[in-house]
Short mmCIF file of N, CA, C and O in Angstrom, two decimals:
data_model
loop_
_atom_site.label_atom_id
_atom_site.label_comp_id
_atom_site.label_asym_id
_atom_site.label_seq_id
_atom_site.Cartn_x
_atom_site.Cartn_y
_atom_site.Cartn_z
N MET A 1 -5.64 104.19 -92.04
CA MET A 1 -4.83 104.01 -90.94
C MET A 1 -5.51 104.61 -90.09
O MET A 1 -6.58 105.76 -89.61
N THR A 2 -5.52 104.52 -88.16
CA THR A 2 -5.31 104.84 -87.10
C THR A 2 -4.39 105.17 -85.93
O THR A 2 -3.28 104.91 -86.41
N THR A 3 -4.83 106.11 -85.50
CA THR A 3 -3.98 106.98 -84.54
C THR A 3 -4.60 106.48 -83.16
O THR A 3 -5.62 106.84 -83.08
N LYS A 4 -3.80 105.85 -82.64
CA LYS A 4 -4.50 105.52 -80.82
C LYS A 4 -2.59 106.52 -80.01
O LYS A 4 -1.29 106.52 -80.42
N THR A 5 -3.12 106.42 -79.10
CA THR A 5 -2.39 107.17 -77.55
C THR A 5 -2.33 106.11 -76.70
O THR A 5 -3.10 106.08 -75.96
N LEU A 6 -0.74 105.60 -75.88
CA LEU A 6 -0.38 104.92 -75.52
C LEU A 6 -0.24 105.75 -74.12
O LEU A 6 0.57 106.81 -74.34
N ARG A 7 -1.41 105.79 -72.98
CA ARG A 7 -0.46 106.63 -71.56
C ARG A 7 0.33 105.45 -70.93
O ARG A 7 0.19 104.48 -70.82
N LEU A 8 1.71 105.57 -70.43
CA LEU A 8 2.12 105.00 -69.89
C LEU A 8 2.80 105.55 -68.24
O LEU A 8 2.07 107.07 -68.25
N GLU A 9 3.11 105.02 -67.88
CA GLU A 9 3.68 105.66 -66.60
C GLU A 9 4.72 106.91 -66.28
O GLU A 9 5.53 106.53 -67.56
N PRO A 10 5.03 107.46 -65.62
CA PRO A 10 5.97 109.25 -66.23
C PRO A 10 7.43 108.36 -66.59
O PRO A 10 8.18 107.39 -65.77
N LEU A 11 7.68 108.98 -67.33
CA LEU A 11 8.78 108.90 -68.24
C LEU A 11 10.33 109.05 -67.28
O LEU A 11 10.06 110.11 -67.01
N THR A 12 11.25 108.60 -66.76
CA THR A 12 12.46 109.26 -65.74
C THR A 12 13.21 109.73 -67.23
O THR A 12 14.32 110.76 -66.66
N CYS A 13 13.66 109.43 -68.31
CA CYS A 13 14.37 109.90 -68.45
C CYS A 13 14.35 110.20 -69.77
O CYS A 13 13.59 109.56 -70.94
N PRO A 14 15.18 111.52 -70.94
CA PRO A 14 14.84 111.66 -72.61
C PRO A 14 15.19 110.41 -73.49
O PRO A 14 14.64 110.61 -74.18
N SER A 15 15.83 109.44 -72.41
CA SER A 15 16.20 108.41 -73.74
C SER A 15 15.30 107.49 -73.97
O SER A 15 15.51 106.79 -74.74
N CYS A 16 14.42 107.50 -72.45
CA CYS A 16 13.42 107.11 -73.72
C CYS A 16 12.62 107.21 -74.40
O CYS A 16 12.09 106.21 -75.28
N ILE A 17 12.47 108.13 -75.12
CA ILE A 17 12.25 108.55 -75.87
C ILE A 17 12.74 107.96 -77.30
O ILE A 17 11.46 107.04 -77.79
N HIS A 18 14.02 107.83 -77.54
CA HIS A 18 14.72 107.61 -78.57
C HIS A 18 14.10 105.44 -78.78
O HIS A 18 14.00 104.92 -79.92
N LYS A 19 14.71 105.59 -77.40
CA LYS A 19 14.24 103.61 -77.21
C LYS A 19 12.73 103.24 -77.39
O LYS A 19 12.94 102.32 -78.04
N ILE A 20 11.63 103.91 -77.11
CA ILE A 20 10.73 103.98 -77.65
C ILE A 20 10.54 103.79 -78.76
O ILE A 20 9.57 102.88 -79.81
N GLU A 21 10.43 105.16 -79.76
CA GLU A 21 10.35 105.36 -80.85
C GLU A 21 10.62 104.53 -81.62
O GLU A 21 9.65 103.76 -83.05
N LYS A 22 11.98 103.94 -81.85
CA LYS A 22 12.74 103.70 -82.21
C LYS A 22 12.02 101.89 -81.71
O LYS A 22 11.66 100.78 -83.35
N ALA A 23 11.54 101.09 -81.20
CA ALA A 23 11.15 99.42 -81.35
C ALA A 23 10.11 99.84 -81.67
O ALA A 23 9.15 99.23 -82.08
N VAL A 24 8.80 100.66 -81.44
CA VAL A 24 7.39 100.77 -82.00
C VAL A 24 7.60 101.45 -83.56
O VAL A 24 6.83 100.29 -84.04
N SER A 25 8.58 101.82 -83.68
CA SER A 25 8.45 102.20 -85.53
C SER A 25 8.88 100.94 -86.37
O SER A 25 8.63 101.15 -87.25
N LYS A 26 9.40 99.67 -85.64
CA LYS A 26 10.05 98.43 -86.29
C LYS A 26 8.65 97.81 -86.25
O LYS A 26 8.67 96.76 -86.73
N VAL A 27 7.51 97.65 -85.28
CA VAL A 27 6.33 97.26 -85.76
C VAL A 27 5.87 97.13 -87.06
O VAL A 27 5.34 98.10 -87.32
N ASN A 28 5.39 96.27 -87.41
CA ASN A 28 4.85 96.36 -88.78
C ASN A 28 3.55 96.81 -89.20
O ASN A 28 2.53 96.67 -88.46
N GLY A 29 3.29 97.73 -89.46
CA GLY A 29 2.25 98.31 -90.31
C GLY A 29 2.37 99.94 -89.47
O GLY A 29 1.33 100.65 -89.56
N VAL A 30 3.54 99.87 -88.36
CA VAL A 30 3.23 101.39 -88.03
C VAL A 30 3.98 102.28 -89.06
O VAL A 30 4.94 102.15 -89.92
N SER A 31 3.38 103.45 -88.89
CA SER A 31 3.98 104.25 -90.26
C SER A 31 4.06 105.96 -89.49
O SER A 31 5.41 106.60 -89.86
N ASN A 32 3.95 105.93 -88.08
CA ASN A 32 4.29 106.98 -87.46
C ASN A 32 4.10 106.90 -85.67
O ASN A 32 3.35 105.82 -85.07
N VAL A 33 5.55 107.81 -85.04
CA VAL A 33 5.71 107.19 -83.12
C VAL A 33 5.74 108.60 -83.09
O VAL A 33 6.90 109.25 -83.08
N GLU A 34 4.99 108.87 -81.70
CA GLU A 34 6.18 110.37 -81.50
C GLU A 34 5.77 109.96 -79.49
O GLU A 34 4.51 109.61 -79.22
N VAL A 35 6.45 110.84 -79.11
CA VAL A 35 6.61 110.03 -77.59
C VAL A 35 6.59 111.47 -77.10
O VAL A 35 7.25 112.69 -77.10
N LYS A 36 5.55 111.61 -75.97
CA LYS A 36 5.83 112.84 -75.34
C LYS A 36 6.03 112.96 -74.18
O LYS A 36 5.19 112.38 -73.61
N PHE A 37 7.52 113.07 -73.68
CA PHE A 37 8.39 113.18 -72.68
C PHE A 37 7.03 113.60 -71.37
O PHE A 37 6.89 112.69 -70.54
N HIS A 38 6.74 114.85 -71.48
CA HIS A 38 6.45 115.41 -70.22
C HIS A 38 4.76 114.40 -69.75
O HIS A 38 4.68 114.96 -68.57
N SER A 39 4.28 114.31 -70.96
CA SER A 39 2.68 113.74 -70.22
C SER A 39 3.41 112.10 -70.63
O SER A 39 2.27 111.21 -70.34
N SER A 40 4.00 111.36 -70.80
CA SER A 40 4.68 110.33 -70.95
C SER A 40 3.32 109.74 -71.75
O SER A 40 2.41 108.52 -71.17
N LYS A 41 3.42 109.69 -72.52
CA LYS A 41 2.08 109.62 -73.64
C LYS A 41 3.19 109.03 -75.40
O LYS A 41 3.53 109.75 -75.42
N VAL A 42 2.53 107.96 -75.69
CA VAL A 42 2.94 107.43 -76.83
C VAL A 42 2.21 107.53 -78.07
O VAL A 42 0.80 106.78 -78.01
N LYS A 43 1.80 108.58 -79.08
CA LYS A 43 1.14 108.38 -80.50
C LYS A 43 1.61 107.51 -81.07
O LYS A 43 2.72 108.27 -82.22
N VAL A 44 0.66 106.88 -82.18
CA VAL A 44 1.21 105.75 -82.86
C VAL A 44 -0.37 105.94 -84.26
O VAL A 44 -1.26 105.79 -83.84
N THR A 45 0.83 106.26 -85.25
CA THR A 45 -0.40 106.11 -86.40
C THR A 45 0.06 104.61 -87.01
O THR A 45 0.63 104.44 -87.10
N PHE A 46 -1.12 103.37 -87.23
CA PHE A 46 -0.91 102.46 -87.49
C PHE A 46 -1.81 101.87 -88.79
O PHE A 46 -3.05 102.51 -88.77
N ASP A 47 -1.32 100.39 -89.12
CA ASP A 47 -2.50 100.16 -89.97
C ASP A 47 -3.10 98.94 -89.43
O ASP A 47 -2.28 97.94 -88.83
N GLU A 48 -4.33 99.01 -88.84
CA GLU A 48 -5.19 98.24 -88.68
C GLU A 48 -4.88 96.46 -88.96
O GLU A 48 -5.50 96.21 -88.11
N GLN A 49 -4.91 96.55 -89.87
CA GLN A 49 -4.91 95.19 -90.66
C GLN A 49 -3.49 94.41 -90.58
O GLN A 49 -3.81 93.46 -90.29
N LYS A 50 -2.84 95.71 -89.89
CA LYS A 50 -1.17 94.49 -89.57
C LYS A 50 -0.97 94.95 -88.30
O LYS A 50 -0.09 93.72 -88.06
N THR A 51 -1.56 95.79 -87.31
CA THR A 51 -1.39 95.34 -85.77
C THR A 51 -2.44 96.17 -84.76
O THR A 51 -3.36 96.22 -86.01
N ASP A 52 -2.32 96.22 -84.19
CA ASP A 52 -3.58 96.56 -82.73
C ASP A 52 -2.94 97.49 -81.83
O ASP A 52 -1.89 97.06 -81.07
N PRO A 53 -3.64 97.98 -80.78
CA PRO A 53 -3.12 98.64 -79.84
C PRO A 53 -2.82 97.00 -79.07
O PRO A 53 -1.60 98.11 -78.17
N ALA A 54 -3.03 96.52 -78.69
CA ALA A 54 -2.47 95.29 -77.89
C ALA A 54 -1.08 95.44 -78.54
O ALA A 54 -0.25 94.92 -77.36
N SER A 55 -1.15 94.88 -78.80
CA SER A 55 0.24 94.41 -79.88
C SER A 55 1.43 95.81 -79.48
O SER A 55 2.67 95.42 -79.38
N LEU A 56 1.17 97.25 -79.35
CA LEU A 56 1.76 98.20 -79.87
C LEU A 56 1.89 98.28 -78.18
O LEU A 56 3.30 98.17 -77.57
N ALA A 57 1.28 98.50 -77.45
CA ALA A 57 1.27 97.99 -76.10
C ALA A 57 2.41 97.30 -75.49
O ALA A 57 3.32 97.07 -74.58
N SER A 58 2.22 95.77 -75.89
CA SER A 58 3.04 94.85 -75.47
C SER A 58 4.57 95.24 -75.98
O SER A 58 5.44 94.96 -75.04
N THR A 59 4.58 95.85 -77.59
CA THR A 59 5.90 95.85 -77.68
C THR A 59 6.85 97.02 -76.82
O THR A 59 8.08 96.91 -76.19
N VAL A 60 5.68 97.99 -76.08
CA VAL A 60 6.71 99.44 -75.31
C VAL A 60 6.37 98.44 -73.83
O VAL A 60 7.96 98.60 -73.11
N THR A 61 6.00 97.35 -73.30
CA THR A 61 5.96 96.30 -72.24
C THR A 61 6.74 95.89 -71.97
O THR A 61 7.86 96.16 -71.18
N ASN A 62 7.75 95.37 -73.54
CA ASN A 62 9.07 94.59 -73.34
C ASN A 62 10.00 95.42 -72.99
O ASN A 62 10.94 94.59 -73.08
N LEU A 63 9.87 96.99 -73.58
CA LEU A 63 11.13 98.16 -73.37
C LEU A 63 11.24 97.72 -71.64
O LEU A 63 11.77 98.24 -71.02
N GLY A 64 9.95 98.06 -70.83
CA GLY A 64 9.98 97.65 -69.32
C GLY A 64 9.46 99.03 -68.97
O GLY A 64 10.00 99.67 -67.60
N TYR A 65 8.81 99.68 -69.33
CA TYR A 65 7.94 100.46 -69.65
C TYR A 65 6.36 99.85 -69.17
O TYR A 65 5.84 99.29 -70.16
N GLN A 66 5.90 100.56 -68.24
CA GLN A 66 4.10 100.34 -67.88
C GLN A 66 3.10 101.24 -68.71
O GLN A 66 3.59 102.23 -68.84
N VAL A 67 2.29 100.59 -69.45
CA VAL A 67 1.42 100.84 -70.42
C VAL A 67 0.14 100.80 -69.82
O VAL A 67 -0.19 100.27 -68.85
N LEU A 68 -0.48 102.19 -69.01
CA LEU A 68 -1.37 102.28 -68.31
C LEU A 68 -2.43 102.02 -69.04
O LEU A 68 -3.91 101.96 -68.42
N SER A 69 -2.68 102.43 -70.08
CA SER A 69 -4.22 102.62 -71.06
C SER A 69 -3.70 102.26 -72.49
O SER A 69 -2.64 103.55 -72.98
N TYR A 70 -4.53 102.61 -73.64
CA TYR A 70 -4.50 102.39 -74.49
C TYR A 70 -5.92 102.47 -75.09
O TYR A 70 -6.87 102.42 -74.78
#
């Protein structure tokens, strides 16, 4: 298992937390997701054999949030 932190553009509403956590948690291989609203970061623990940071970033981007780095 690997843990990575995705840095996002500033989040504007607390409901973003639930939306991002729900979508990322459905990615195959993800075991834990934590969105930190005030720092606009997403901490993800996942199995490297099943997914990668680029795929996780793509999932977040598809929701309409810009990923600045991972």
